[in-house]
Coordinates of C-alpha atoms in Angstrom, one line a residue:
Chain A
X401 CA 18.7 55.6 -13.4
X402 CA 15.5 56.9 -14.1
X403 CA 15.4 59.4 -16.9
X404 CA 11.6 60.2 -16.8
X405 CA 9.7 60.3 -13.7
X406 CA 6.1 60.0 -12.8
X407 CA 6.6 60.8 -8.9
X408 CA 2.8 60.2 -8.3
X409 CA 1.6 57.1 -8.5
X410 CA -1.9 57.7 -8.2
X411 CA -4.0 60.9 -8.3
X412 CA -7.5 61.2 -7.2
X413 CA -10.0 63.9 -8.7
X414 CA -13.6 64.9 -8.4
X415 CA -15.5 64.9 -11.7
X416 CA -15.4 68.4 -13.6
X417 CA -12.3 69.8 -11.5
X418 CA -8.8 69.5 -13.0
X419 CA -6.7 67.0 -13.1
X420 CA -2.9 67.4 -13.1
X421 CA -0.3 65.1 -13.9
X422 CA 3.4 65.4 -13.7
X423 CA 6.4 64.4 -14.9
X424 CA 9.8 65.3 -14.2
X425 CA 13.2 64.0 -17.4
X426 CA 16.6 64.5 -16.1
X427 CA 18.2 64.1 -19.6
X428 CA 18.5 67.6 -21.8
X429 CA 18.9 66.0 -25.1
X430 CA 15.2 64.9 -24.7
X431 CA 13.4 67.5 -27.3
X432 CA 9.9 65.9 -27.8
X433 CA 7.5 64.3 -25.2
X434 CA 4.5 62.7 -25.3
X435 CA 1.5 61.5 -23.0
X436 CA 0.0 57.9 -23.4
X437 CA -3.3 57.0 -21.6
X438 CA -3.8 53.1 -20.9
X439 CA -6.7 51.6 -19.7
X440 CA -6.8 48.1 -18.3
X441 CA -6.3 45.1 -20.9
X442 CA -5.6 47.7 -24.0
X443 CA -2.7 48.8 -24.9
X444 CA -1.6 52.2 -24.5
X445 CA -3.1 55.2 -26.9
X446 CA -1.3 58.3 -27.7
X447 CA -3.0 61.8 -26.6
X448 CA -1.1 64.6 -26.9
X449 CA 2.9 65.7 -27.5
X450 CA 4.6 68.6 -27.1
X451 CA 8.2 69.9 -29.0
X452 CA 11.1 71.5 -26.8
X453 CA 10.7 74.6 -29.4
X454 CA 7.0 75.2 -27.6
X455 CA 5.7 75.4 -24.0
X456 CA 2.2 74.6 -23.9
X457 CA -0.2 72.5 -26.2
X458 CA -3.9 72.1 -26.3
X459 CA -5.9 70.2 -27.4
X460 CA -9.5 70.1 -26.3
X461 CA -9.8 69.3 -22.6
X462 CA -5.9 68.0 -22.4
X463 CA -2.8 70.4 -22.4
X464 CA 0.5 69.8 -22.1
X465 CA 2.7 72.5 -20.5
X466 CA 6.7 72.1 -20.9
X467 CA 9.3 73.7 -18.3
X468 CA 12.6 73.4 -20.0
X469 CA 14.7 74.9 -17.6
X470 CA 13.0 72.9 -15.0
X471 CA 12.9 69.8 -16.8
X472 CA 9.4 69.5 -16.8
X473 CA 6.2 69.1 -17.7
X474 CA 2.4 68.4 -16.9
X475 CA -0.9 67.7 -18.4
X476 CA -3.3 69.1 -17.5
X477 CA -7.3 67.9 -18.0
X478 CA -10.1 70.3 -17.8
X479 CA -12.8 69.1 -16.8
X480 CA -12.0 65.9 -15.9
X481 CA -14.5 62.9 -16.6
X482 CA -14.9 59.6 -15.3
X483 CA -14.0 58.5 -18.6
X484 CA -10.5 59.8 -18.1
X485 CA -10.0 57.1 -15.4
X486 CA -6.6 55.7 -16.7
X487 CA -3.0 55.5 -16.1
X488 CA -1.2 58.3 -18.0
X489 CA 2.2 57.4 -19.3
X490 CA 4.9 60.6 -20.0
X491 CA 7.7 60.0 -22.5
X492 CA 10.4 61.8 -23.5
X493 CA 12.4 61.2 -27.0
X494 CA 15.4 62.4 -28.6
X495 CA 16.8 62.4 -31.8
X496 CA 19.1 59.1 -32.3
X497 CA 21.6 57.9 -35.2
X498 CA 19.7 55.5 -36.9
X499 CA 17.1 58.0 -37.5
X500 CA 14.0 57.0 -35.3
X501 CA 13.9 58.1 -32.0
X502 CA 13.9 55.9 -29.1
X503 CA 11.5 56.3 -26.5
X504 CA 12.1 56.3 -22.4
X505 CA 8.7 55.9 -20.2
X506 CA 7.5 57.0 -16.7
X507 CA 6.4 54.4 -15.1
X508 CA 3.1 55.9 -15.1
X509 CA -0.2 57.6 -12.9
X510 CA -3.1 56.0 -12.1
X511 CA -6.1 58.8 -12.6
X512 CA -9.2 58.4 -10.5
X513 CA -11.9 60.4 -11.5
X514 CA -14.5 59.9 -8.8
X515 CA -18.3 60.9 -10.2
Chain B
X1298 CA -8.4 49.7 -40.7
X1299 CA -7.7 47.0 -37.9
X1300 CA -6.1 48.0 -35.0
X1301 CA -2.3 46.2 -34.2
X1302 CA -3.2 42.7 -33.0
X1303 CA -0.5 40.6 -31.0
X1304 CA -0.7 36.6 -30.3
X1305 CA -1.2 35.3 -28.5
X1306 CA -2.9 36.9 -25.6
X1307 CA -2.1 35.4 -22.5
X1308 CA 0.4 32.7 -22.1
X1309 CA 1.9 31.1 -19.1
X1310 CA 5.6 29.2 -19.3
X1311 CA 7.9 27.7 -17.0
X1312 CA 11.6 28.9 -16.0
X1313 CA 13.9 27.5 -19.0
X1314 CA 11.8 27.2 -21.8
X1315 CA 11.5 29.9 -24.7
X1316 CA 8.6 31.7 -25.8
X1317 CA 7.4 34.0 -29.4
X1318 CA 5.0 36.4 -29.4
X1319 CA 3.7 37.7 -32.6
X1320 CA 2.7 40.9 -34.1
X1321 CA 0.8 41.8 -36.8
X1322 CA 0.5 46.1 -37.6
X1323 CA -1.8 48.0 -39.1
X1324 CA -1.8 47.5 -42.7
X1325 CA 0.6 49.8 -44.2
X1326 CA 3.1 50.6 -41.3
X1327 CA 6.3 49.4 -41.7
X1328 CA 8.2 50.0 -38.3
X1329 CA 7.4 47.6 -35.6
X1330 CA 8.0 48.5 -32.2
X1331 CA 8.5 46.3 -28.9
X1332 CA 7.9 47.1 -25.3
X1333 CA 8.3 45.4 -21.9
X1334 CA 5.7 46.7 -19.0
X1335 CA 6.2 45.7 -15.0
X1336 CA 4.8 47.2 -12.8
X1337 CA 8.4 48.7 -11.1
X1338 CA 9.4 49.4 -14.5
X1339 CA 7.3 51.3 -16.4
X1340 CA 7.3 50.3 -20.0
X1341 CA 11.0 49.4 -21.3
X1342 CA 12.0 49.8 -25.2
X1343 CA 12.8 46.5 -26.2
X1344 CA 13.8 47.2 -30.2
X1345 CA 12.5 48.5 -33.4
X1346 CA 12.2 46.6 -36.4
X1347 CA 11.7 48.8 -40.1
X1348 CA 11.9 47.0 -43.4
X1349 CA 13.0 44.0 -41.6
X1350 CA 15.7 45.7 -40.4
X1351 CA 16.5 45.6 -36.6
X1352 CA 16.8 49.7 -36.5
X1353 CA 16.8 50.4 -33.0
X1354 CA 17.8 48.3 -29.4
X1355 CA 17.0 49.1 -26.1
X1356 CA 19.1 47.7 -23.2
X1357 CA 17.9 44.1 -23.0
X1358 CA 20.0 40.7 -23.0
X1359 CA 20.5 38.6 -25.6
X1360 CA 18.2 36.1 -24.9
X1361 CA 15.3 38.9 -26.3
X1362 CA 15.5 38.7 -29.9
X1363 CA 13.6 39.8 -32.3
X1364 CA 12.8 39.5 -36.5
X1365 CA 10.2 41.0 -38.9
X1366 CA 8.8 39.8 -42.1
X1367 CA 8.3 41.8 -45.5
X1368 CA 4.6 41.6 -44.8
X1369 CA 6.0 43.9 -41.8
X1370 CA 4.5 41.2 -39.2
X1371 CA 6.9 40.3 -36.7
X1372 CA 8.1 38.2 -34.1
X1373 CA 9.8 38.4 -30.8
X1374 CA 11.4 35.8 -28.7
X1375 CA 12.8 35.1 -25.4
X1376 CA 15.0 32.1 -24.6
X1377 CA 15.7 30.3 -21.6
X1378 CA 12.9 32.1 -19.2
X1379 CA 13.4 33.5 -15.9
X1380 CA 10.7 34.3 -13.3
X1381 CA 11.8 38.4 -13.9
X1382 CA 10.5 37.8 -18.0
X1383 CA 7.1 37.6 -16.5
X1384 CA 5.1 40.3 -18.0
X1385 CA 2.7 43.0 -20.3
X1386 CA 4.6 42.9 -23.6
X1387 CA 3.5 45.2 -25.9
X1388 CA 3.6 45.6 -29.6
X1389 CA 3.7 49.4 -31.2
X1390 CA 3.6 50.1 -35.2
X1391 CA 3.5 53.3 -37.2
X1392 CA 4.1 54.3 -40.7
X1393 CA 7.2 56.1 -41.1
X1394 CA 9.3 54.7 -38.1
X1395 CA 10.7 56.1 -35.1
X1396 CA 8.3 57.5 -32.1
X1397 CA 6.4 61.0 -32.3
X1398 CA 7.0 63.7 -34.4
X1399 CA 4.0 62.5 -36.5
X1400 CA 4.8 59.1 -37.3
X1401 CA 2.2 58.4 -34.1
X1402 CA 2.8 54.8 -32.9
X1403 CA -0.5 52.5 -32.4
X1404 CA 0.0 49.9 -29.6
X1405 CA -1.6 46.3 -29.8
X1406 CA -3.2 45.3 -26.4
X1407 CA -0.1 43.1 -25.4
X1408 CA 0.5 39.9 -24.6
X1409 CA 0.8 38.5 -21.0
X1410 CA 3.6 36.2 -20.7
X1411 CA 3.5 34.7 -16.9
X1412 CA 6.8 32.7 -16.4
X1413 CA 6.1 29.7 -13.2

């Protein structure tokens, strides 16, 4: 059972339009999400996160909108740059016993931004 | 500061044997982090390692184990290889433990484990 999902696999964009990616959780105890960016043969790098107290966070070019009672959220990158060609990873966390919080993963979008 | 470096890189086994992949964090973190990535599955959580304590485990058979060391390096291994084992595995540290909420976790660039 898929807790976060990426329903697009792939998402194709001009250069200096938006892009937007989304991500749907199914689990309400999730209360903080990030985004990861991975390019090929690196490992994934974190770029922005968002709190269940907030709805939207910016920063720079990327924000991060969050629909609680929809159970979900986007990112959102204005303008897009070739640069951000990359598959964009959503997470979702929530607080566990032990004290850390264990992650769960979409299985990820593949940006194309086409020059 | 170096990034999070995993060893090796690339490695290719056969159905049976057992295989351990190492991982070294940035200097100073202390929580380790493991990850599976396939392409149907996204990346998996594997387990968490702080103070060479196992603090955290995903839902993974036995045969995926895992230690760390008190210079924080650690180690996972899988015994007895099946064809499914065959992928990214990816290595995450950050200072504090856990995932977010500040304590920002800095992947390595994985090792790819191809199981023949």
């Amino acid at each position: 059972d898929q807790q976060v999902k990426q329903n697009s696999p792939s998402l194709s964009v001009q250069e200096g339009r938006i892009s937007i990616l989304n991500c749907d959780y199914t689990n309400s105890m999730f209360d903080y999400f990030l985004w990861y960016k991975k390019y090929p043969a690196e490992g994934p790098t974190f770029l922005i996160s968002i709190s269940s107290i907030k709805d939207k966070n910016e920063d720079g070019r990327f924000t991060v909108f969050l629909n609680k009672s929809a159970k979900h959220l986007s990112l959102h990158i204005v303008p897009s740059q070739p640069g951000d060609s990359a598959v964009y990873f959503c997470a979702a966390s929530a607080g566990s016993p032990g004290g850390s919080y264990i992650p769960t993963f979409g299985r990820g979008t593949s940006l194309i931004v086409h020059p | 500061k170096a990034g999070v470096t995993q060893t090796p890189r690339y490695l290719i086994k056969t159905r049976g044997q057992q295989v351990t992949l190492s991982c070294s964090p940035i200097s100073g973190h202390r929580s380790v982090s493991w990850y599976q990535q396939t392409p149907g599955q996204g990346l998996q959580f594997l387990f968490e390692y702080f103070s060479e304590t196992q603090r955290n485990k995903g839902n993974f058979p036995g045969r995926f184990s895992g230690r760390q060391f008190s210079n924080s390096r650690s180690e996972m291994n899988v015994s007895t290889l099946e064809l499914g084992d065959s992928a990214l595995y990816l290595c995450a540290s950050s200072y504090g433990g856990g995932f977010g909420r500040g304590t920002e976790q800095f992947f390595g660039p994985g090792t790819r484990l191809t199981v023949l």
